[in-house]
PDB file of C-alpha atoms in Angstrom:
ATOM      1  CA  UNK A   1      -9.001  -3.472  16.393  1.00 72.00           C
ATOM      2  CA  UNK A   2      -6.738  -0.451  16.191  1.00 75.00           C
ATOM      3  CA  UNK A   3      -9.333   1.605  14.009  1.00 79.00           C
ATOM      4  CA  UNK A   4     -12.224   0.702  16.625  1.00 84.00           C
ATOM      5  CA  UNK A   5      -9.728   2.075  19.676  1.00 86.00           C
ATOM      6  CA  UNK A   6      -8.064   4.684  18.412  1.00 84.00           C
ATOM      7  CA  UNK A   7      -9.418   5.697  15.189  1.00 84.00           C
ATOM      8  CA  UNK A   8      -7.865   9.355  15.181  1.00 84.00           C
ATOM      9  CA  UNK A   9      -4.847   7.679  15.267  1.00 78.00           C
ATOM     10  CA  UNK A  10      -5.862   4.558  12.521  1.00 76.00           C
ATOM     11  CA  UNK A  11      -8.157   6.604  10.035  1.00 76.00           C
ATOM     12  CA  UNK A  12      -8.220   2.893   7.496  1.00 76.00           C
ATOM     13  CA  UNK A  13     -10.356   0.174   9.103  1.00 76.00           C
ATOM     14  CA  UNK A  14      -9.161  -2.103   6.303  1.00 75.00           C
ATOM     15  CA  UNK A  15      -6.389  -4.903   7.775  1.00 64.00           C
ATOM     16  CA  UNK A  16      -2.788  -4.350   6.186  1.00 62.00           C
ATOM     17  CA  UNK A  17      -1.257  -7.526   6.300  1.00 58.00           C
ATOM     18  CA  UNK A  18       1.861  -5.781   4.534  1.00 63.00           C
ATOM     19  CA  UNK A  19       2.565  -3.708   7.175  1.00 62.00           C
ATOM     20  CA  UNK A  20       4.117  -6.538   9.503  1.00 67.00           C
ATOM     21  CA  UNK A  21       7.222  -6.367  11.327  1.00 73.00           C
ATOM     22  CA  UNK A  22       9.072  -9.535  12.082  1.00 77.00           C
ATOM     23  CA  UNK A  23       9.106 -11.068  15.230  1.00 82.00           C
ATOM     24  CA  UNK A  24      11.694 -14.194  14.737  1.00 86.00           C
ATOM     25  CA  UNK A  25      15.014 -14.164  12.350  1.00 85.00           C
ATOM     26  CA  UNK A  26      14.027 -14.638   8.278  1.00 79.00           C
ATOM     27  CA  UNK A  27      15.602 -14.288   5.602  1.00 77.00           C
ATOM     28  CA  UNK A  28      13.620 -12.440   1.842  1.00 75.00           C
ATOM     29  CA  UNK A  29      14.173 -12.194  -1.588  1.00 70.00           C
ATOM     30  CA  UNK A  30      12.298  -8.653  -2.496  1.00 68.00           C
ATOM     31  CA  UNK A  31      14.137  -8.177  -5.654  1.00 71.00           C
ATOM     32  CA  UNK A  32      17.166  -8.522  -7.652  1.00 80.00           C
ATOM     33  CA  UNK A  33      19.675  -5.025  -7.609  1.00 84.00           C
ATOM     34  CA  UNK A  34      22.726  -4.540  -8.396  1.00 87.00           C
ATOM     35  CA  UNK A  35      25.827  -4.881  -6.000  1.00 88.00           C
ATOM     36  CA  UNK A  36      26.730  -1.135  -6.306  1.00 90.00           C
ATOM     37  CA  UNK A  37      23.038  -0.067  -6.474  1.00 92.00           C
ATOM     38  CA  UNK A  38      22.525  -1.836  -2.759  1.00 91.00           C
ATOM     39  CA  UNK A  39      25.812  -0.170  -1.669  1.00 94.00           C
ATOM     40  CA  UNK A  40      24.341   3.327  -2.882  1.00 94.00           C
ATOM     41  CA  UNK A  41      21.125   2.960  -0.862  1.00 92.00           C
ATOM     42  CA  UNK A  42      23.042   1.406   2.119  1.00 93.00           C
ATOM     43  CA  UNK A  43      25.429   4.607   2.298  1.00 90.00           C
ATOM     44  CA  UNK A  44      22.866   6.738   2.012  1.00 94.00           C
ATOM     45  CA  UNK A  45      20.566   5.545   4.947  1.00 92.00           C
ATOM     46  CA  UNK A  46      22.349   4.826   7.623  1.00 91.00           C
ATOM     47  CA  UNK A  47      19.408   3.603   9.584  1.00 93.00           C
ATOM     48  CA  UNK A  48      19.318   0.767   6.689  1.00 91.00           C
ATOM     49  CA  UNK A  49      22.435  -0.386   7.467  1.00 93.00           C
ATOM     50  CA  UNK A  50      21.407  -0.890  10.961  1.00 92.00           C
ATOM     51  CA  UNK A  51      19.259  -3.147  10.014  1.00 91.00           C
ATOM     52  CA  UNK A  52      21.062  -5.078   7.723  1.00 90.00           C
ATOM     53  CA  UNK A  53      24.043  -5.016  10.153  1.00 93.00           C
ATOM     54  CA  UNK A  54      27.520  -3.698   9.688  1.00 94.00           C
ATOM     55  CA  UNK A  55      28.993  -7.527   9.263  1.00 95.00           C
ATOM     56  CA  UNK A  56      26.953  -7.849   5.884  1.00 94.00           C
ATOM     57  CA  UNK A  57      27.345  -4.522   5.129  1.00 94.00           C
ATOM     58  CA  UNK A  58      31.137  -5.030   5.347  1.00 95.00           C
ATOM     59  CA  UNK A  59      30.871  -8.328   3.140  1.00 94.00           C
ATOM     60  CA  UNK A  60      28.885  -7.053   0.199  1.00 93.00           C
ATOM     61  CA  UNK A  61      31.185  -3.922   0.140  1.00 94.00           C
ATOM     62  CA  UNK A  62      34.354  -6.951  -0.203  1.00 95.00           C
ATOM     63  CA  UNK A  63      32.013  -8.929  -2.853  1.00 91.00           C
ATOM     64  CA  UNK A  64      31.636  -5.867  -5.036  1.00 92.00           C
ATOM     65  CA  UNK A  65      35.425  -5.068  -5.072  1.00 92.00           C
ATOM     66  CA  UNK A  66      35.782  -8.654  -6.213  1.00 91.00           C
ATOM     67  CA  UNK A  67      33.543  -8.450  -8.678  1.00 87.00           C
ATOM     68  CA  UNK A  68      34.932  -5.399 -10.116  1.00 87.00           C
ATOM     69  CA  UNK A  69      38.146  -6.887 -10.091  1.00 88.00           C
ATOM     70  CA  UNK A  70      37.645  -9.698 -12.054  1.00 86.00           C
ATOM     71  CA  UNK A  71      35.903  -7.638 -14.789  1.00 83.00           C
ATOM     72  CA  UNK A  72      38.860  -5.430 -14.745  1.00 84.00           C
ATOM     73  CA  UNK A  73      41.228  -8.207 -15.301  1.00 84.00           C
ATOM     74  CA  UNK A  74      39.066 -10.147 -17.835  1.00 80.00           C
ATOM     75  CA  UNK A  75      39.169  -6.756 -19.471  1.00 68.00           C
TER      76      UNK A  75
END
């Protein structure tokens, strides 16, 4: 539909069901990272951390510390 009324705009006729955007709350698991590899990509896009809100944002930060200090203790 967008190719047929704008197709300067939408060159590919072909439907791309994975470009969606959520309409309702959800919840996915994409992949597994590491804590401090999701930190690293979170402080480098700001925007990103908009999305994921600064709440969670906060709480993974407080996870990873934990994590790192119980390695540090266990030695």
């Amino acid at each position: 539909q967008l190719h047929n009324e704008k197709p300067s705009y939408y060159k590919d006729d072909n439907h791309k069901p994975e470009m969606t955007i959520a309409v309702t709350p959800f919840e996915a698991l994409c992949s597994f990272q590491k804590i401090n590899a999701v930190l690293q990509h979170l402080r480098a896009c700001p925007e990103l951390v908009g999305v994921v809100g600064e709440d969670a944002v906060s709480k993974l930060s407080a996870a990873a510390e934990t994590v790192r200090s119980c390695r540090l203790k266990k030695g």
